[in-house]
Coordinates of C-alpha atoms and ligand atoms in Angstrom, one line a residue:
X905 CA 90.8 72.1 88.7
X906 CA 91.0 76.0 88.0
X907 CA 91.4 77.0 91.3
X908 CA 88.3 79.7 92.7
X909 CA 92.0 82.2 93.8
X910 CA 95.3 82.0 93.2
X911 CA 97.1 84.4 95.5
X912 CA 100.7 85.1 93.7
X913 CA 103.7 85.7 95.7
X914 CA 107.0 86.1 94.0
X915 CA 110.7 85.9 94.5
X916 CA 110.4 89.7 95.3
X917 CA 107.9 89.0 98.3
X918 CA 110.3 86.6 99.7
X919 CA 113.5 89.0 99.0
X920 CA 111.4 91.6 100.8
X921 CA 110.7 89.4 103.9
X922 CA 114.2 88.2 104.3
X923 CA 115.3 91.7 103.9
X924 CA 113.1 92.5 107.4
X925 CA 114.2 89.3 109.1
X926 CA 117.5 90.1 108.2
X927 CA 117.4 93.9 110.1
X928 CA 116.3 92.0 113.3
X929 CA 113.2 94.9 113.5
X930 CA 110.3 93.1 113.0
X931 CA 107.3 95.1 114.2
X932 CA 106.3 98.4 113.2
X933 CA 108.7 100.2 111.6
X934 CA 110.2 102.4 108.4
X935 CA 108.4 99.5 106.4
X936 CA 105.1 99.7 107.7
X937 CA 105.5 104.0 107.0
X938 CA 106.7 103.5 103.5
X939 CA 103.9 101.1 102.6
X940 CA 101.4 103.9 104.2
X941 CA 103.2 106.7 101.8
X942 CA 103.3 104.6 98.5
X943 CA 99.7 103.5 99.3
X944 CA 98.3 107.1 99.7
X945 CA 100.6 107.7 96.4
X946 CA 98.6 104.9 94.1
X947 CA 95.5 104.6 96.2
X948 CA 94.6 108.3 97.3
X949 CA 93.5 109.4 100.4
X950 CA 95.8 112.0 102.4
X951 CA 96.7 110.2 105.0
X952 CA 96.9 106.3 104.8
X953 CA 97.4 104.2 108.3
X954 CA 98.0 100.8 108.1
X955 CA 96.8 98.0 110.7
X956 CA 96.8 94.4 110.7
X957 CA 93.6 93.6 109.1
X958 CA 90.9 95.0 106.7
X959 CA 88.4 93.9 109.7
X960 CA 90.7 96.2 111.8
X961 CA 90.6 99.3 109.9
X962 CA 87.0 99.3 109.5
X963 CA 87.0 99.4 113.6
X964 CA 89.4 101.6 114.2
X965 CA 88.2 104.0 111.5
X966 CA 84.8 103.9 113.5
X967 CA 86.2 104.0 117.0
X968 CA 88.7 107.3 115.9
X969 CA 85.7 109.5 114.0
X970 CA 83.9 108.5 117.8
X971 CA 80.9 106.3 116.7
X972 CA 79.9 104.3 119.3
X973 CA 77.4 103.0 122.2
X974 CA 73.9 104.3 121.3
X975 CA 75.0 105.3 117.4
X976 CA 73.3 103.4 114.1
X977 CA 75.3 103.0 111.2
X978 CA 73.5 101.7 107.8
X979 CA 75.3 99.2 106.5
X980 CA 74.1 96.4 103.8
X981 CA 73.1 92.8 104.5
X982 CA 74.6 91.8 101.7
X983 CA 78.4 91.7 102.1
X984 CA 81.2 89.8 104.2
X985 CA 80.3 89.6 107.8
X986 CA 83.2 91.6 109.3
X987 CA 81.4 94.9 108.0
X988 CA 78.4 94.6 110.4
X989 CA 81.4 93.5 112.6
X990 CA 83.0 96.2 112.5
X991 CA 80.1 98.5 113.4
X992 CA 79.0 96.3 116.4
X993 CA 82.8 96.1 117.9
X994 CA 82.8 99.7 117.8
X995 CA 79.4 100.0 120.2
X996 CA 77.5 101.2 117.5
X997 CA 73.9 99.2 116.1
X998 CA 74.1 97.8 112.2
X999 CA 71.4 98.8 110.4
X1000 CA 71.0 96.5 107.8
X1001 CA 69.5 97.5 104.2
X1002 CA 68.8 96.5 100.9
X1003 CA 70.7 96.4 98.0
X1004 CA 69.9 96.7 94.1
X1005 CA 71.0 94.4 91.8
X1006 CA 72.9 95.5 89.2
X1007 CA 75.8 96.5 91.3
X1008 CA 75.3 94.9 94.1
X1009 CA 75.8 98.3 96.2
X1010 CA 73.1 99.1 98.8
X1011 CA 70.4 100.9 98.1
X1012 CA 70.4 104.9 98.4
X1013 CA 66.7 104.8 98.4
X1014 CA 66.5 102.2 101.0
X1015 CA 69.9 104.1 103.3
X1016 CA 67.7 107.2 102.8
X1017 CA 63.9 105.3 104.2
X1018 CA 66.2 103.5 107.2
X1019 CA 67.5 107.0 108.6
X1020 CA 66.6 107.5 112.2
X1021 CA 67.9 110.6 114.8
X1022 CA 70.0 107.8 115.8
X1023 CA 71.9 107.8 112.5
X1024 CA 75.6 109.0 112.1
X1025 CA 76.7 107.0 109.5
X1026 CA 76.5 105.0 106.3
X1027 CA 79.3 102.3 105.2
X1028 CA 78.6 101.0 101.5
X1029 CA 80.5 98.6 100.6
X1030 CA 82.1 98.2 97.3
X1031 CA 81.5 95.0 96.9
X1032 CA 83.4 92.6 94.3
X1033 CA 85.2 95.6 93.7
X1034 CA 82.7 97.9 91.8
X1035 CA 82.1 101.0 93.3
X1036 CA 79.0 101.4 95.5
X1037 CA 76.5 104.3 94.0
X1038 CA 78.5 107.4 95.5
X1039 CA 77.5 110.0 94.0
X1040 CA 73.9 109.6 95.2
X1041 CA 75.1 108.0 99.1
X1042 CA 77.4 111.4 99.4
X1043 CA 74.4 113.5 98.3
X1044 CA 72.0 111.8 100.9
X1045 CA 74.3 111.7 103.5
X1046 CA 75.5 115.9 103.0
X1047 CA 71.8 116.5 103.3
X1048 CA 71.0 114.7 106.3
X1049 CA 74.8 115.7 107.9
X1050 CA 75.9 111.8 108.2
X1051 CA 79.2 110.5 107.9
X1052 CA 80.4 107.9 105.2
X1053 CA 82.7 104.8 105.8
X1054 CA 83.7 102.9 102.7
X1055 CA 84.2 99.1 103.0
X1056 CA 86.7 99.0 100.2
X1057 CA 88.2 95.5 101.5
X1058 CA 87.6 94.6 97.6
X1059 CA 87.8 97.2 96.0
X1060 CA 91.8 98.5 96.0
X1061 CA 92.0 101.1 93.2
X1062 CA 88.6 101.6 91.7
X1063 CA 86.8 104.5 91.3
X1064 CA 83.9 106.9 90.4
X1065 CA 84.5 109.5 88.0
X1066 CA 88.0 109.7 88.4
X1067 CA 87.8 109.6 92.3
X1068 CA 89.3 106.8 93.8
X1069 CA 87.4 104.7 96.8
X1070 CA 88.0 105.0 99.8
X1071 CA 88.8 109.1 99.4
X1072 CA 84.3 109.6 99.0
X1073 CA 83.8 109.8 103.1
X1074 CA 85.5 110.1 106.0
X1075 CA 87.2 107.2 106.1
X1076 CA 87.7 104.1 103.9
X1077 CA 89.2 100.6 104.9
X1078 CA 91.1 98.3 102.7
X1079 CA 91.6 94.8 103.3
X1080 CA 95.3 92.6 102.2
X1081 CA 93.8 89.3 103.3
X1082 CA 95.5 86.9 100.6
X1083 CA 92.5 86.5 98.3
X1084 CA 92.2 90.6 97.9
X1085 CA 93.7 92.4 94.8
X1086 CA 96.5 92.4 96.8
X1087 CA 98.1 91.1 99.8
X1088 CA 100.7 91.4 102.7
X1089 CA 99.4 88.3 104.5
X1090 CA 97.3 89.9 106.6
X1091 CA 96.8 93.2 106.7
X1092 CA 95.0 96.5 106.3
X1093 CA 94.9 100.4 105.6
X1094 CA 92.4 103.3 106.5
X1095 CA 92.4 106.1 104.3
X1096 CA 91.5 109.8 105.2
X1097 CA 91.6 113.3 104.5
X1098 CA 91.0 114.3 108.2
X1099 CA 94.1 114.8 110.4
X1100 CA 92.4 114.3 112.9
X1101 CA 91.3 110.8 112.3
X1102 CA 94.4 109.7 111.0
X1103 CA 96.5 110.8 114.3
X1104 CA 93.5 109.0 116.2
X1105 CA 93.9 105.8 114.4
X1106 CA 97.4 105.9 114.9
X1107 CA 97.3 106.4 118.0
X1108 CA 94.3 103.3 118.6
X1109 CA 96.1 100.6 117.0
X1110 CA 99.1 101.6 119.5
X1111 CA 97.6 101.3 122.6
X1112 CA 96.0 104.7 122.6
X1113 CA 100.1 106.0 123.0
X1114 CA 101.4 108.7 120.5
X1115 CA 104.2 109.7 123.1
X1116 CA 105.3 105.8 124.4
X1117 CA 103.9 105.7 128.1
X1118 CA 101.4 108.6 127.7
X1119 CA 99.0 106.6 127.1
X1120 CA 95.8 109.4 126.1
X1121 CA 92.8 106.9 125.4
X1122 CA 92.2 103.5 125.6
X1123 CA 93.4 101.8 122.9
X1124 CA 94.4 98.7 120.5
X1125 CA 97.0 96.3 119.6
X1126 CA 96.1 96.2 116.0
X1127 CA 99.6 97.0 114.6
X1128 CA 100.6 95.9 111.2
X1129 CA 104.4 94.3 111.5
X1130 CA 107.0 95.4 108.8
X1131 CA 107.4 91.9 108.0
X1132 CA 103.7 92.3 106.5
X1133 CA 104.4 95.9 105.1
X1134 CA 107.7 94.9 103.2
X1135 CA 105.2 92.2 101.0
X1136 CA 102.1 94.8 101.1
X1137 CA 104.9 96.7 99.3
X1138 CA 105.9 94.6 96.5
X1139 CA 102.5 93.7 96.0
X1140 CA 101.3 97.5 96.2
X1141 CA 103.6 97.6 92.9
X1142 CA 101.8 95.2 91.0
X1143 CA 98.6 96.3 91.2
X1144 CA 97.9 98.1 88.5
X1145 CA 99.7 95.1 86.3
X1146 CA 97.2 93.4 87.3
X1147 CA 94.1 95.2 88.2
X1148 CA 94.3 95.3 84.2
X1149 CA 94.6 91.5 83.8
X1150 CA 91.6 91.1 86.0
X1151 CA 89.3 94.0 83.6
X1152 CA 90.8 92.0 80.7
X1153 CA 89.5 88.9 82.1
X1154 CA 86.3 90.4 82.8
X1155 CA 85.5 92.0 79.4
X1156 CA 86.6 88.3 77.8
X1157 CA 83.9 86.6 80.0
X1158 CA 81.6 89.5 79.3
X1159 CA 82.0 89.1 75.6
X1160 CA 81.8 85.5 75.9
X1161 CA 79.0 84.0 78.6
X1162 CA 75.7 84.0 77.8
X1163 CA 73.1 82.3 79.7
X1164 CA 73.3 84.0 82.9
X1165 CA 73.4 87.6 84.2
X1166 CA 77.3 89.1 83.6
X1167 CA 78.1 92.1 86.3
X1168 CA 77.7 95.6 84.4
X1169 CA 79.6 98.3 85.3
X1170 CA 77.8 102.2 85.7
X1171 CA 78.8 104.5 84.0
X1172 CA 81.7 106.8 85.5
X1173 CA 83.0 103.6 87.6
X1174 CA 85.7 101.8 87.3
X1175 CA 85.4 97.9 88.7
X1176 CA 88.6 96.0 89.4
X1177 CA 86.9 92.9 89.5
X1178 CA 88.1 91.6 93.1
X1179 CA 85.5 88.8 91.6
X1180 CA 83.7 88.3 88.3
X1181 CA 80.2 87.4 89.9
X1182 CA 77.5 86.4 87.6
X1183 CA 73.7 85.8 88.9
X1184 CA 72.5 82.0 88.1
X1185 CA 68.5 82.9 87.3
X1186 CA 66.9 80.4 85.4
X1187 CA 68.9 77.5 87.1
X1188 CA 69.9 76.5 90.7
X1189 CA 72.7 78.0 91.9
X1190 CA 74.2 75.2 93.7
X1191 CA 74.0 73.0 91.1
X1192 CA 74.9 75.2 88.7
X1193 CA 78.5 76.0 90.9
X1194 CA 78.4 71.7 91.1
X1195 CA 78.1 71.1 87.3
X1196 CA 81.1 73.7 87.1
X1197 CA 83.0 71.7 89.5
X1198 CA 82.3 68.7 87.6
X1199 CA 84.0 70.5 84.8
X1200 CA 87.0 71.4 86.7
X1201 CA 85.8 75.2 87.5
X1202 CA 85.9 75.8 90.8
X1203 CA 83.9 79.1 92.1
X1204 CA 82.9 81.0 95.0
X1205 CA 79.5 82.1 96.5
X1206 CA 80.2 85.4 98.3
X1207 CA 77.5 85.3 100.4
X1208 CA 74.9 82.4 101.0
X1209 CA 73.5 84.1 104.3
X1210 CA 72.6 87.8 104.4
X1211 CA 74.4 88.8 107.7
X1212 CA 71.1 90.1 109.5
X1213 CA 70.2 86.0 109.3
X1214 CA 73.4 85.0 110.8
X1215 CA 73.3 83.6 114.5
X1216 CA 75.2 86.5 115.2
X1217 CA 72.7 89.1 113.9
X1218 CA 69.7 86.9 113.6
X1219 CA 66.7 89.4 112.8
X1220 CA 64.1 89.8 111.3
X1221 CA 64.4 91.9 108.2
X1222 CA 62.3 92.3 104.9
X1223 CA 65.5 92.5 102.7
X1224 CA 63.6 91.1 99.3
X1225 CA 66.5 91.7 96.5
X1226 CA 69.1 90.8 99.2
X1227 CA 67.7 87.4 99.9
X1228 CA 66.8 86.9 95.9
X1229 CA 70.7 88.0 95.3
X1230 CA 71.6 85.6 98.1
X1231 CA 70.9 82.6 96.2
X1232 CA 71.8 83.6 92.8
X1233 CA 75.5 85.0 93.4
X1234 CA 78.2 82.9 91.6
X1235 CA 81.9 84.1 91.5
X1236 CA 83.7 83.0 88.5
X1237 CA 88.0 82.2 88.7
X1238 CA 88.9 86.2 87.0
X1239 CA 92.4 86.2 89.0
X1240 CA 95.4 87.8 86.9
X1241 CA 96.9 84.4 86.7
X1242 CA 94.2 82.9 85.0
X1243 CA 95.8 81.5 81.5
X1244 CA 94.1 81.5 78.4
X1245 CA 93.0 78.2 78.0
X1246 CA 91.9 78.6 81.3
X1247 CA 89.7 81.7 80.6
X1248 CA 88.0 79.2 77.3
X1249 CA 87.6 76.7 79.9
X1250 CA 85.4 79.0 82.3
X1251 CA 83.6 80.4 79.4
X1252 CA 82.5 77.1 77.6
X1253 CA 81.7 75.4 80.7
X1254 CA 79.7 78.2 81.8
X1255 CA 77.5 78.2 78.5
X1256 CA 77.3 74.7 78.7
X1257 CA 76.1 74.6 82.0
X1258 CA 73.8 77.4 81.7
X1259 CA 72.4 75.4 78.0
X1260 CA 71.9 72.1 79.8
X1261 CA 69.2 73.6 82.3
X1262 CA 68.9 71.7 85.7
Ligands
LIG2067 C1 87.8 90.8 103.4 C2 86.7 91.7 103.8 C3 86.7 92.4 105.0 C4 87.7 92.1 106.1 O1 89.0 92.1 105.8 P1 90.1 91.2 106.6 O2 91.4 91.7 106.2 O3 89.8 89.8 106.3 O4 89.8 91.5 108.1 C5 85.8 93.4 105.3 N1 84.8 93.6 104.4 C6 84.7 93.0 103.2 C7 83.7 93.3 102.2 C8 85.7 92.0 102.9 O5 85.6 91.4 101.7

């Protein structure tokens, strides 16, 4: 079975980790501030503060930029429930919109129809790891004076005409869960030109402490541990390596499906392919990802509920391409481990599959 992820961890991750359990200083430390400097180095972003989960850094990024009780933030139904999460642990109301299809971003049409006086804020995420539509979200949120979050738990190192994610807004969050582009186990990293967030995100994930027992605000634990930062830091090495892997995978698959929908890119954007997802149209999607399984493919359906029908959201939203893109969304293996008898494997199945009808 071609596995759906493949997370790779090295000799080096473990020489890293033994190298911190050796030292005796565990939590966080000089790792955890290197990995923030060589992160802000490759990633962008002027300041870069690492905490112990991508969930974390969307929270904390909200919490220190003061979005809270009585705030709406725009988000899209279409992602990984932790973004919405994120905006309701902070105090603040989702507001979920639509997205368009090509892209899978949300909407700028629909963020611009849902704003209210209520509004400070819209999170796009870049979901699969192509860049939401920016440059038209920054222009509707300059003229009606909103703030921008990027969810760029997917989306480590890609960009829109030369400017990476997470460096569009005020604040992006990045996510090192073990499935991501990269990992550190757990982990995560806010990214910000303002000084004044970055100090308050700092100071949040340590108990709302910047001098120890002066405690200024009510704060978190939400520390990353340099046991975490010393693999984050290997990893962070190899991205590149293999963010070009994954694009070469992509463009193979691209050249090479037919029968389904393949995941354009716009133009200016750079997609790092966190997932290759394809839309199943003239099939069912479940028995499409079945007949795949059958052929030893496994995949990935990233999401089957829209989170405003969760049981933790459940509302009552006309959300038409959302709920359409719901139940076509299949994510193909496109890790940089993938070998190339692997990569015929997917392709031929795939065509096969989509020839057959079901
Ligand atoms: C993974 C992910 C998150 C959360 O990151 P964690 O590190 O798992 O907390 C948030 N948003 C999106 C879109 C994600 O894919």
């Amino acid at each position: 079975m071609i596995p759906a992820a493949r997370p790779e961890i090295g000799q080096e991750e473990r020489d890293a980790v033994d190298r911190v359990m050796r030292s005796g200083m565990l939590a966080q430390g000089p790792e955890v501030a290197a990995f923030e400097t060589e992160f802000s180095a490759i990633v962008g972003g002027a300041h870069s503060v690492a905490v112990n989960s991508g969930t974390s850094a969307l929270h904390m990024a909200f919490v220190a930029a003061g979005i809270g009780r009585g705030d709406e933030v725009i988000v899209p139904s279409f992602s990984f429930a932790a973004t919405a999460n994120a905006v309701a642990l902070a105090g603040a109301t989702p507001v979920f919109v639509d997205i368009e299809k090509d892209y899978f971003s949300i909407n700028p049409a629909a963020v611009d129809a849902a704003i209210t006086p209520k509004t400070r804020a819209i999170m796009p995420v870049h979901l699969y790891g192509h860049p939401a539509l920016m440059v038209q979200l920054t222009e509707i949120a300059k003229k009606h004076d909103l703030l921008v979050f990027e969810d760029a738990a997917q989306a480590h190192a890609a960009s829109v005409d030369g400017i990476p994610v997470g460096n569009w807004g005020i604040a992006g969050s990045f996510s090192f869960y073990p499935t991501k582009n990269m990992t550190s186990g757990e982990g995560g990293m806010i990214t910000t030109s303002s000084d004044e967030l970055a100090r308050m995100a700092r100071v949040l994930r340590n108990q709302g402490m910047e001098r120890r027992y002066e405690n200024e605000v009510v704060g978190f634990n939400t520390r990353m541990t340099d046991i975490h930062a010393a693999i984050g830091r290997v990893q962070l090495g190899k991205l590149s390596g293999w963010t070009k892997q994954r694009q070469d995978n992509a463009q193979f698959f691209d050249e090479n499906i037919s029968g389904v929908v393949t995941p354009p890119t716009a133009e200016g954007s750079v997609h790092v392919y966190h997932q290759y997802t394809i839309r199943v149209v003239d099939h069912d999607r479940d028995a499409f990802a079945e007949a795949l399984a059958a052929r030893g493919v496994a995949t990935g359906v990233y999401y089957p509920t829209p989170i405003h029908r969760l049981p933790s959201f459940k509302l009552d939203l006309d959300l038409p391409v959302t709920e359409e893109v719901a139940t076509q969304a299949l994510s193909l293996p496109v890790y940089p481990s993938l070998t190339e008898q692997e990569r015929d494997t997917i392709v031929e199945s795939v065509n096969d599959v989509a020839k057959a009808g079901s």
